[in-house]
Coordinates of C-alpha atoms in Angstrom, one line a residue:
M1 CA 106.7 117.3 79.2
D2 CA 106.1 115.7 75.8
Q3 CA 108.7 116.6 73.2
I4 CA 107.1 119.0 70.8
D5 CA 108.5 120.2 67.6
V6 CA 110.2 123.5 68.7
P7 CA 113.7 124.8 67.9
I8 CA 114.9 124.5 71.5
Q9 CA 113.9 122.4 74.5
F10 CA 114.2 123.8 78.0
T11 CA 114.1 121.8 81.2
L12 CA 111.1 123.1 83.2
P13 CA 111.8 123.5 86.9
A14 CA 110.8 120.4 88.7
D15 CA 109.2 122.2 91.7
L16 CA 106.6 124.1 89.6
D17 CA 103.0 122.9 89.7
W18 CA 101.4 124.5 86.6
D19 CA 97.9 123.6 87.6
T20 CA 98.4 125.4 90.9
E21 CA 99.8 128.4 89.1
S22 CA 96.8 128.5 86.8
K23 CA 94.4 128.4 89.7
Q24 CA 96.2 131.2 91.5
V25 CA 96.1 133.4 88.4
A26 CA 92.4 132.6 87.9
A27 CA 91.7 133.5 91.5
L28 CA 93.4 136.8 91.1
V29 CA 91.4 137.6 88.0
Q30 CA 88.2 136.7 89.9
S31 CA 89.3 139.0 92.8
W32 CA 90.0 141.7 90.3
S33 CA 86.6 141.4 88.7
T34 CA 84.9 141.6 92.2
A35 CA 87.0 144.6 93.2
K36 CA 86.1 146.4 89.9
A37 CA 82.4 145.7 90.4
E38 CA 82.6 147.2 93.9
R39 CA 84.6 150.2 92.6
R40 CA 87.0 150.0 95.4
P41 CA 90.1 152.3 95.1
G42 CA 93.3 150.6 94.3
P43 CA 96.6 151.0 96.2
V44 CA 98.9 152.0 93.4
S45 CA 99.3 153.1 89.8
S46 CA 97.9 156.6 89.3
W47 CA 97.8 156.1 85.6
F48 CA 95.6 153.0 85.9
P49 CA 91.9 154.0 85.8
A50 CA 90.6 151.7 88.6
P51 CA 93.4 149.5 90.0
P52 CA 91.9 146.7 92.2
N53 CA 92.7 145.9 95.8
T54 CA 94.6 142.6 96.0
P55 CA 94.0 140.6 99.1
P56 CA 97.2 140.4 101.2
S57 CA 98.1 136.8 101.5
A58 CA 101.1 134.5 101.2
V59 CA 100.3 133.9 97.5
T60 CA 99.5 137.5 96.4
R61 CA 101.6 139.7 98.5
D62 CA 104.0 140.5 95.7
L63 CA 101.2 141.4 93.3
V64 CA 99.8 144.9 93.2
V65 CA 97.6 145.2 90.1
W66 CA 96.6 143.0 87.1
A67 CA 94.3 143.5 84.2
K68 CA 92.4 141.5 81.6
V69 CA 93.0 142.6 78.1
P70 CA 92.0 141.2 74.7
A71 CA 94.6 138.9 73.2
A72 CA 94.7 140.9 70.0
A73 CA 95.3 144.3 71.8
P74 CA 97.4 144.2 75.0
D75 CA 97.7 147.9 75.2
H76 CA 96.6 148.8 78.8
A77 CA 98.8 150.2 81.5
A78 CA 101.3 147.8 83.2
L79 CA 104.1 147.7 85.6
P80 CA 107.5 146.2 84.8
R81 CA 107.0 142.5 85.8
I82 CA 104.2 140.8 83.9
L83 CA 102.8 137.3 83.5
V84 CA 101.1 136.4 80.3
T85 CA 98.9 133.3 80.0
R86 CA 95.4 132.3 78.8
H87 CA 92.5 131.0 80.8
S88 CA 89.3 129.6 79.5
E89 CA 87.7 130.5 82.8
V90 CA 88.1 134.2 82.0
C91 CA 86.2 134.3 78.7
G92 CA 89.3 133.4 76.7
Q93 CA 91.0 136.7 77.3
L94 CA 94.7 137.3 77.7
V95 CA 95.5 137.9 81.4
L96 CA 98.4 140.1 82.4
V97 CA 99.5 139.6 86.0
I98 CA 101.6 142.7 86.8
R99 CA 104.1 142.7 89.6
P100 CA 104.9 145.9 91.5
D101 CA 108.0 148.0 91.3
N102 CA 111.0 146.1 92.7
P103 CA 111.6 146.9 96.4
W104 CA 115.2 148.1 95.8
Q105 CA 113.8 151.4 94.6
R106 CA 112.7 152.2 98.2
L107 CA 115.8 150.9 99.9
A108 CA 117.6 153.0 102.5
A109 CA 121.0 154.1 101.4
T110 CA 122.7 152.7 104.5
A111 CA 121.9 149.0 103.8
T112 CA 124.8 146.7 103.9
P113 CA 124.9 143.7 101.5
P114 CA 124.7 140.3 103.0
S115 CA 127.0 137.5 102.0
V116 CA 125.8 136.0 98.7
D117 CA 127.0 132.6 97.5
G118 CA 127.3 131.8 93.9
L119 CA 127.8 133.8 90.7
V120 CA 126.3 137.3 90.3
A121 CA 125.6 138.5 86.7
L122 CA 125.0 142.1 85.7
A123 CA 123.7 143.5 82.4
D124 CA 124.4 147.0 81.1
M125 CA 121.0 148.5 80.2
P126 CA 121.2 151.9 78.6
A127 CA 117.7 152.1 77.0
D128 CA 114.6 153.4 78.7
L129 CA 112.1 151.0 77.1
V130 CA 111.6 147.4 77.9
V131 CA 109.4 144.9 75.9
Y132 CA 107.8 141.9 77.4
V133 CA 106.9 139.2 74.8
A134 CA 104.8 136.1 75.4
A135 CA 102.7 133.7 73.4
P136 CA 99.0 133.3 74.5
T137 CA 98.7 130.7 71.7
P138 CA 101.2 128.6 69.8
D139 CA 101.0 130.8 66.8
A140 CA 100.7 134.4 68.1
L141 CA 103.0 136.7 70.0
A142 CA 101.8 139.4 72.4
A143 CA 104.2 142.3 73.0
L144 CA 103.9 145.0 75.7
V145 CA 106.2 148.0 75.8
C146 CA 106.9 149.8 79.2
H147 CA 109.1 152.5 80.4
R148 CA 111.8 150.9 82.4
S149 CA 111.7 153.3 85.4
T150 CA 108.1 154.3 85.7
G151 CA 106.4 151.2 84.3
E152 CA 104.1 153.3 82.2
I153 CA 102.8 151.7 79.1
Q154 CA 104.1 153.3 75.9
S155 CA 102.2 154.6 72.9
S156 CA 100.8 152.5 70.2
W157 CA 103.6 153.8 68.0
H158 CA 106.2 152.1 70.3
Q159 CA 104.0 149.0 70.3
A160 CA 104.1 149.0 66.5
Q161 CA 107.9 149.5 66.5
A162 CA 108.4 146.6 68.8
T163 CA 106.3 144.4 66.6
K164 CA 108.2 145.4 63.5
A165 CA 111.5 144.8 65.3
L166 CA 110.3 141.3 66.3
G167 CA 109.6 140.5 62.6
R168 CA 113.1 141.6 61.6
L169 CA 115.0 139.6 64.2
A170 CA 115.2 136.5 62.0
S171 CA 116.0 136.4 58.3
D172 CA 113.7 133.4 58.0
P173 CA 110.1 134.5 58.6
S174 CA 109.2 131.0 59.8
K175 CA 111.3 131.7 62.9
Y176 CA 108.7 134.2 64.0
A177 CA 106.2 131.3 64.3
A178 CA 108.8 129.2 65.9
L179 CA 109.4 131.9 68.5
A180 CA 105.7 132.0 69.4
K181 CA 105.6 128.2 69.7
T182 CA 108.7 128.1 71.9
L183 CA 107.4 130.7 74.3
H184 CA 104.0 129.1 74.5
V185 CA 105.2 125.5 75.0
H186 CA 107.7 126.5 77.7
R187 CA 105.4 129.1 79.3
L188 CA 107.9 131.8 79.0
T189 CA 108.0 135.6 78.8
A190 CA 111.0 137.2 77.1
E191 CA 112.3 140.5 78.3
L192 CA 114.0 142.7 75.7
D193 CA 115.5 146.2 75.5
L194 CA 113.9 148.4 72.9
H195 CA 116.0 151.1 71.2
V196 CA 114.2 153.4 68.8
D197 CA 115.9 156.0 66.6
T198 CA 114.6 157.9 63.6
S199 CA 115.1 155.1 61.1
R200 CA 114.4 151.8 62.9
A201 CA 113.8 150.0 66.2
D202 CA 116.2 147.4 67.6
L203 CA 115.7 144.7 70.3
T204 CA 118.2 143.2 72.6
L205 CA 117.4 140.2 74.7
I206 CA 117.8 140.8 78.5
G207 CA 116.5 137.5 79.8
L208 CA 113.6 135.0 80.0
Q209 CA 111.2 134.3 82.9
Y210 CA 108.7 131.5 83.5
N211 CA 105.0 132.5 83.6
T212 CA 104.7 131.9 87.4
V213 CA 103.2 134.1 90.0
A214 CA 106.6 134.5 91.8
Y215 CA 109.4 135.7 89.6
R216 CA 111.4 132.8 88.2
P217 CA 114.2 133.5 85.8
V218 CA 115.5 131.1 83.2
P219 CA 119.1 130.0 83.8
E220 CA 121.7 132.1 81.9
H221 CA 123.1 129.3 79.7
E222 CA 119.5 128.5 78.4
V223 CA 119.0 132.2 77.7
A224 CA 122.2 132.1 75.6
Q225 CA 120.9 129.1 73.7
F226 CA 117.6 130.8 73.1
S227 CA 119.3 133.9 71.8
A228 CA 121.5 131.9 69.4
V229 CA 118.6 129.9 68.0
F230 CA 116.5 132.9 67.2
G231 CA 119.2 135.3 66.1
L232 CA 118.6 137.7 68.9
R233 CA 121.3 140.1 70.0
S234 CA 121.9 139.5 73.7
M235 CA 122.5 142.0 76.5
P236 CA 126.2 142.0 77.4
W237 CA 126.8 140.3 80.7
T238 CA 129.5 140.5 83.3
T239 CA 129.7 137.7 85.8
F240 CA 131.3 138.0 89.2
D241 CA 132.1 135.5 92.0
S242 CA 130.4 137.6 94.7
I243 CA 128.2 140.6 95.3
D244 CA 131.3 142.4 96.8
A245 CA 133.2 141.9 93.6
A246 CA 130.3 143.1 91.6
W247 CA 129.9 146.3 93.7
S248 CA 133.6 147.1 93.7
E249 CA 134.3 146.5 90.0
F250 CA 131.1 147.5 88.2
C251 CA 129.0 149.8 90.4
V252 CA 131.9 152.0 91.5
R253 CA 134.5 151.8 88.9
G254 CA 132.5 151.0 85.8
A255 CA 129.2 152.8 86.2
P256 CA 130.4 156.4 86.5
E257 CA 132.6 155.8 83.5
T258 CA 129.7 154.6 81.3
G259 CA 126.8 156.4 82.8
T260 CA 124.5 153.4 82.4
C261 CA 122.4 151.5 84.9
P262 CA 123.5 148.0 86.0
V263 CA 120.9 145.3 86.8
I264 CA 121.6 142.1 88.7
L265 CA 119.5 139.5 87.0
R266 CA 121.0 136.1 87.9
T267 CA 122.2 134.3 90.9
P268 CA 121.7 130.6 91.6
K269 CA 120.6 131.2 95.1
T270 CA 117.3 132.4 96.4
T271 CA 119.0 135.4 98.1
Y272 CA 119.5 137.1 94.7
Q273 CA 116.6 139.4 95.4
S274 CA 118.4 140.7 98.5
A275 CA 121.7 141.2 96.6
W276 CA 119.8 142.9 93.8
T277 CA 118.1 145.2 96.4
V278 CA 121.3 146.3 98.1
V279 CA 123.4 147.0 95.0
H280 CA 120.7 148.9 93.3
G281 CA 120.0 150.9 96.5
M282 CA 123.6 151.8 96.9
Y283 CA 124.3 152.6 93.3
A284 CA 121.1 154.6 92.9
A285 CA 121.9 156.6 96.0
W286 CA 125.4 157.5 94.7
R287 CA 124.0 158.5 91.3
A288 CA 121.4 160.7 93.0
I289 CA 124.3 162.6 94.7
V290 CA 125.6 163.9 91.4
A291 CA 122.4 163.8 89.3
R292 CA 120.0 166.5 88.1
E293 CA 117.0 165.0 89.8
H294 CA 114.8 168.0 89.3
L295 CA 115.3 167.9 85.6
T296 CA 114.4 164.2 84.9
R297 CA 111.7 161.7 85.6
S298 CA 114.1 158.8 85.7
R299 CA 114.5 157.0 89.0
F300 CA 118.1 156.4 88.2
P301 CA 119.4 159.8 86.8
R302 CA 122.8 159.4 85.3
A303 CA 125.9 160.6 87.0
H304 CA 127.9 162.2 84.2
A305 CA 131.4 161.0 83.9
D306 CA 132.7 164.6 83.5
H307 CA 131.3 165.7 86.8
W308 CA 134.2 166.6 89.1
L309 CA 132.7 164.7 92.0
V310 CA 132.5 161.5 89.9
R311 CA 136.1 161.9 88.8
A312 CA 137.3 162.5 92.3
F313 CA 135.2 159.6 93.7
R314 CA 136.5 157.2 91.1
A315 CA 140.1 158.2 91.6
W316 CA 139.8 158.0 95.4
F317 CA 138.0 154.6 95.2
N318 CA 140.6 153.1 92.9
E319 CA 143.4 154.3 95.2
S320 CA 141.9 153.4 98.5
A321 CA 140.3 150.1 97.2
P322 CA 137.8 149.2 99.9
A323 CA 138.0 145.5 100.6
S324 CA 134.3 144.9 100.5
A325 CA 131.0 146.5 99.7
T326 CA 130.8 148.9 102.6
D327 CA 127.5 150.6 103.2
L328 CA 127.1 153.8 101.1
A329 CA 127.0 156.2 104.1
T330 CA 130.4 155.0 105.3
L331 CA 131.8 155.0 101.8
V332 CA 130.7 158.6 101.0
A333 CA 131.8 159.9 104.5
A334 CA 135.3 158.5 103.9
F335 CA 135.4 160.1 100.4
L336 CA 134.2 163.5 101.7
A337 CA 136.8 163.4 104.4
S338 CA 139.5 162.8 101.8
I339 CA 138.6 166.0 99.9
D340 CA 137.9 168.0 103.1
M341 CA 134.2 168.5 102.2
A342 CA 131.5 168.8 104.9
P343 CA 128.5 166.6 104.2
S344 CA 126.3 169.7 104.3
D345 CA 128.2 171.0 101.3
L346 CA 127.7 167.9 99.2
P347 CA 124.2 168.8 97.6
T348 CA 125.5 172.1 96.5
A349 CA 128.7 170.6 94.9
A350 CA 126.7 167.8 93.3
A351 CA 124.3 170.1 91.7
G352 CA 127.2 172.3 90.5
A353 CA 126.1 175.5 92.3
D354 CA 129.8 176.1 93.0
R355 CA 130.6 176.2 89.2
T356 CA 130.3 179.3 87.1
V357 CA 130.5 179.8 83.4
L358 CA 131.5 183.3 82.1
I359 CA 129.7 183.8 78.8
P360 CA 130.9 186.8 76.8
V361 CA 128.3 188.3 74.5
A362 CA 130.5 190.2 72.2
V363 CA 131.7 190.9 68.6
P364 CA 135.2 190.7 67.2
G365 CA 137.5 193.4 68.5
S366 CA 135.4 194.2 71.6
G367 CA 138.2 192.9 73.9
K368 CA 136.8 189.7 75.2
T369 CA 140.0 187.6 74.7
T370 CA 142.1 190.3 76.4
L371 CA 139.6 190.3 79.2
A372 CA 139.8 186.5 79.5
R373 CA 143.6 186.6 79.7
A374 CA 143.5 189.4 82.3
L375 CA 141.1 187.3 84.5
T376 CA 143.3 184.3 84.4
Q377 CA 146.2 186.4 85.3
L378 CA 144.3 187.6 88.4
A379 CA 143.1 184.1 89.4
P380 CA 145.1 181.4 87.5
S381 CA 144.1 178.6 89.8
S382 CA 140.4 179.4 89.7
I383 CA 139.6 180.6 86.2
A384 CA 140.2 178.7 83.0
V385 CA 139.7 179.9 79.4
I386 CA 138.3 177.8 76.6
Q387 CA 138.8 179.4 73.3
N388 CA 136.5 178.4 70.5
D389 CA 139.3 178.2 67.9
L390 CA 141.3 175.7 69.9
V391 CA 138.8 173.0 70.7
G392 CA 139.0 171.0 67.5
P393 CA 136.4 170.4 64.8
R394 CA 133.3 172.4 65.2
S395 CA 129.8 171.0 65.1
R396 CA 126.6 172.7 64.1
R397 CA 125.5 173.0 67.8
G398 CA 129.0 173.8 69.1
G399 CA 129.3 170.4 70.7
S400 CA 133.1 170.4 70.9
F401 CA 133.1 173.8 72.5
S402 CA 130.4 173.0 75.0
A403 CA 132.1 169.7 75.9
S404 CA 135.4 171.5 76.5
V405 CA 133.8 174.1 78.7
T406 CA 132.0 171.3 80.7
A407 CA 135.2 169.2 81.0
S408 CA 137.1 172.2 82.3
L409 CA 134.6 172.7 85.1
A410 CA 135.8 169.4 86.5
Q411 CA 139.2 171.2 87.2
F412 CA 138.3 174.9 87.6
P413 CA 135.3 176.4 89.4
I414 CA 135.1 179.2 86.9
V415 CA 135.4 178.8 83.1
F416 CA 135.5 181.7 80.5
A417 CA 133.7 180.5 77.3
D418 CA 135.9 182.6 74.9
R419 CA 133.5 182.8 71.9
N420 CA 131.5 185.7 70.6
N421 CA 128.2 184.0 71.7
H422 CA 126.4 186.6 69.7
L423 CA 123.5 184.3 68.8
R424 CA 120.9 183.4 71.3
D425 CA 120.7 179.8 70.3
Q426 CA 124.5 179.5 70.9
R427 CA 124.1 180.8 74.5
I428 CA 121.1 178.7 75.3
T429 CA 122.7 175.5 73.9
L430 CA 125.9 176.2 75.9
A431 CA 124.0 176.7 79.1
Q432 CA 121.9 173.5 78.5
D433 CA 124.9 171.4 77.8
V434 CA 126.7 172.6 80.9
R435 CA 123.6 171.9 83.0
T436 CA 123.4 168.4 81.7
V437 CA 126.3 167.8 84.0
Y438 CA 125.9 170.6 86.5
P439 CA 122.2 171.5 86.8
A440 CA 122.7 174.4 89.2
A441 CA 125.8 175.9 87.5
R442 CA 125.7 179.7 87.4
M443 CA 125.9 181.5 84.1
L444 CA 127.3 185.0 84.1
Y445 CA 126.9 186.9 80.8
L446 CA 129.6 189.5 80.1
V447 CA 127.7 191.7 77.7
W448 CA 129.0 194.3 75.3
P449 CA 125.7 195.9 74.1
V450 CA 125.3 196.9 70.5
A451 CA 122.6 199.5 70.1
R452 CA 121.0 199.4 66.6
A453 CA 121.6 203.1 66.1
D454 CA 125.3 202.7 66.9
R455 CA 126.0 199.7 64.6
D456 CA 127.8 201.5 61.8
R457 CA 129.9 203.5 64.3
I458 CA 130.8 200.3 66.2
V459 CA 131.8 198.5 63.0
R460 CA 134.2 201.3 62.1
A461 CA 135.7 201.5 65.5
L462 CA 136.2 197.7 65.9
T463 CA 137.6 197.4 62.4
A464 CA 140.1 200.2 63.1
R465 CA 141.0 198.6 66.5
I466 CA 141.7 195.2 64.9
T467 CA 143.7 196.8 62.1
R468 CA 145.9 198.7 64.7
R469 CA 146.6 195.4 66.5
G470 CA 148.2 194.0 63.3
E471 CA 148.9 190.3 63.7
S472 CA 148.2 190.1 67.4
H473 CA 144.4 189.4 67.1
P474 CA 144.0 185.6 67.5
T475 CA 141.7 185.1 64.5
L476 CA 141.2 188.3 62.5
S477 CA 144.7 189.5 61.7
S478 CA 145.1 191.5 58.5
K479 CA 147.2 188.8 57.0
R480 CA 144.4 186.2 57.5
V481 CA 141.4 188.1 56.2
G482 CA 142.8 191.1 54.3
P483 CA 140.2 193.5 52.9
R484 CA 137.3 191.4 54.1
L485 CA 137.9 192.5 57.7
G486 CA 135.2 195.2 57.7
S487 CA 132.5 193.0 56.2
I488 CA 133.3 190.2 58.7
V489 CA 132.9 192.5 61.6
A490 CA 129.7 194.0 60.2
N491 CA 128.3 190.5 59.7
F492 CA 128.8 189.7 63.4
V493 CA 127.3 193.1 64.5
N494 CA 124.3 192.9 62.2
S495 CA 123.4 189.2 63.0
R496 CA 123.7 189.6 66.7
D497 CA 120.9 188.7 69.1
E498 CA 120.9 191.0 72.1
V499 CA 120.5 189.6 75.6
D500 CA 117.0 190.1 77.0
R501 CA 115.2 189.5 80.2
A502 CA 114.2 186.0 79.0
E503 CA 117.8 185.0 79.4
I504 CA 118.8 186.9 82.6
G505 CA 117.0 187.6 85.8
E506 CA 119.2 190.3 87.3
V507 CA 122.3 192.2 86.7
A508 CA 125.1 190.8 88.8
T509 CA 125.6 194.1 90.7
G510 CA 122.2 193.7 92.3
I511 CA 121.6 190.0 92.7
D512 CA 121.2 188.2 96.0
W513 CA 121.9 184.6 95.0
D514 CA 121.4 183.1 98.4
A515 CA 118.0 184.8 98.8
L516 CA 116.7 183.5 95.5
G517 CA 117.1 179.8 96.4
V518 CA 117.0 176.9 94.0
E519 CA 113.4 177.1 92.9
K520 CA 113.5 180.9 92.2
R521 CA 116.9 180.8 90.5
V522 CA 117.3 183.0 87.5
G523 CA 118.6 181.6 84.3
A524 CA 121.6 183.8 84.3
A525 CA 123.0 187.1 85.6
A526 CA 124.7 189.8 83.5
V527 CA 127.5 192.3 83.7
F528 CA 127.5 195.1 81.1
C529 CA 130.8 196.2 79.5
D530 CA 131.3 198.9 76.9
V531 CA 132.7 198.6 73.4
F532 CA 134.2 202.1 73.6
A533 CA 135.5 201.9 77.2
A534 CA 139.2 201.3 78.1
P535 CA 140.0 197.6 78.7
E536 CA 140.7 198.3 82.4
R537 CA 137.2 199.6 82.9
N538 CA 135.7 196.5 81.5
L539 CA 138.0 194.4 83.6
M540 CA 136.9 196.2 86.7
A541 CA 133.2 195.7 85.9
A542 CA 133.7 192.0 85.1
W543 CA 135.7 191.4 88.3
R544 CA 133.0 193.0 90.4
G545 CA 130.4 190.8 88.9
I546 CA 132.4 187.6 89.3
V547 CA 133.2 188.4 93.0
R548 CA 129.5 189.0 93.7
Y549 CA 128.1 186.2 91.7
A550 CA 130.5 183.2 91.5
D551 CA 130.6 181.0 94.6
A552 CA 134.3 180.3 94.2
A553 CA 135.1 184.0 94.2
R554 CA 133.7 184.8 97.6
G555 CA 136.2 186.8 99.6
W556 CA 138.3 187.9 96.6
D557 CA 137.6 191.5 97.4
D558 CA 138.0 191.3 101.2
D559 CA 141.0 193.6 100.9
G560 CA 139.0 196.1 98.9
E561 CA 137.7 196.4 95.3
M562 CA 140.1 196.5 92.4
T563 CA 141.4 200.0 91.6
E564 CA 141.8 201.4 88.2
N565 CA 145.6 201.4 88.5
E566 CA 145.6 197.7 89.4
A567 CA 143.4 197.0 86.4
K568 CA 145.7 199.0 84.1
E569 CA 148.8 197.0 85.3
V570 CA 147.1 193.7 84.5
V571 CA 145.8 194.9 81.1
A572 CA 149.3 196.3 80.2
W573 CA 150.9 192.9 81.0
V574 CA 148.3 191.1 78.9
M575 CA 148.8 193.4 75.9
Q576 CA 152.6 192.9 76.1
W577 CA 152.0 189.2 76.2
E578 CA 149.7 189.3 73.1
E579 CA 152.3 191.3 71.3
H580 CA 154.9 188.7 72.2
L581 CA 152.7 186.0 70.8
A582 CA 152.2 187.9 67.6
E583 CA 156.0 188.5 67.2
Q584 CA 156.5 184.7 67.7
E585 CA 154.0 184.1 64.8
R586 CA 155.8 186.6 62.6
V587 CA 159.2 184.9 63.2
A588 CA 157.7 181.5 62.6
A589 CA 156.1 182.6 59.4
A590 CA 159.3 184.2 58.2
A591 CA 161.3 181.1 58.9
G592 CA 158.7 179.0 57.1
G593 CA 158.8 181.3 54.0
S594 CA 162.6 181.1 53.8

């Protein structure tokens, strides 16, 4: 190739015949035109108006659909792998040859990786959008934005954001023209990650590929040179000596920690596609075990690092340290045996149907914290309490509280969310945050109803109750709030959003969870307590609801339901403990004052 004035010179692969490549693409375009004229249905791509049939042959078997688009507006649907070139035989239009979804997305989970020689490189790719950039002429760039998983073309707004980001990549505007010339001369397509937030769009270089019919990546060291010359931020790479090392270190130990999707993009051997296939298949299958598949369109839904299965799997793997990349079925079977879980129970545990969050809907003084302490006294190894005042700085959406509740579900099957939760938005946000990790987690509302006609009477009763407790109330002691106590309680009561049927499907005393099934699952169930009832009465009602609703509580009442005397004993112990804590605070305050 003649030396042309471009910022960087690549060594083109010696085995490429560019004339042959051009003829093959032209033949595909001609075949597409014929298929379109005959209106034959295409084999793939439901979002493509009329995808053509591509003749199966040695040359075209890895091509599914391609399209002609004007060079000035490449905005038609596409799949992830594209080839951009220009052919005078096709009326001077830009031709996009679009490759199908990579075969690892259909790989069986039981595949075992073959031996792979040479280095294996993986990139961490958290973004959902990928941009393919090529130069149909020496002075013009064409950019195409696709969704990484589905391959769907993105909106014109995303196209515009990608174009603006390309213009910002270099402080010297002349580098934009140099980028076009470099891509055109070397017949390259650049693959970039597109991250868009409210203020700007940023691009990160993933790699380069030659404009050939079969996928041909540019060597990693030349990609690094390209990135440095044009001031592009490069995708972070991790390089391993073998596929076994990559699987062990990144896919098992690293991926659940970061929650991002690894991509094998480089090996010096032609077997890289097989290696890519196996690792993606195994990793995707593991993520699917603990993912909320029915809540996302992503083909690689993320396995949240807080999920108890992820924590347990990572700890087990690090301790057992499998010597090589065993097939996923064997790996998971060994893990399940280590935690005494039957394979048939795995889907339920992965979705979180065995986790329950108790959400009190209360006001100050109603007795929710006393109830929480009584429940933990009854089942200390199964029920945890997260108190809103003890989780650190608060955010507008209750992020710290939600995160603490979710994290506790990794250690306890039932968590009491000790907050008033008197606003509907608070309850919905908490449930949504929990279901980000455990999509089938059960929500049990413990509701102290506040009738509009009873508000004044309830405010007086609760204010008097808190006053009688003196300093033992965790947040509203007379010393802390003084004469403002009544107005604080009234504010909670008057601003409260009552629980309605949009939030719950059944009261817990009548629900048959197993009969409902996953598709018919209600958003939550509810148990109703009473502001004016004795604490032991509310404890008995809550306990009955938990036993009938929470998966982890099955069998708790095999010896009979809780009696009122049993409930009184537990409540009496809790109140003594609360008084003990208040006395400790008084002693500490007196010591500090002296």
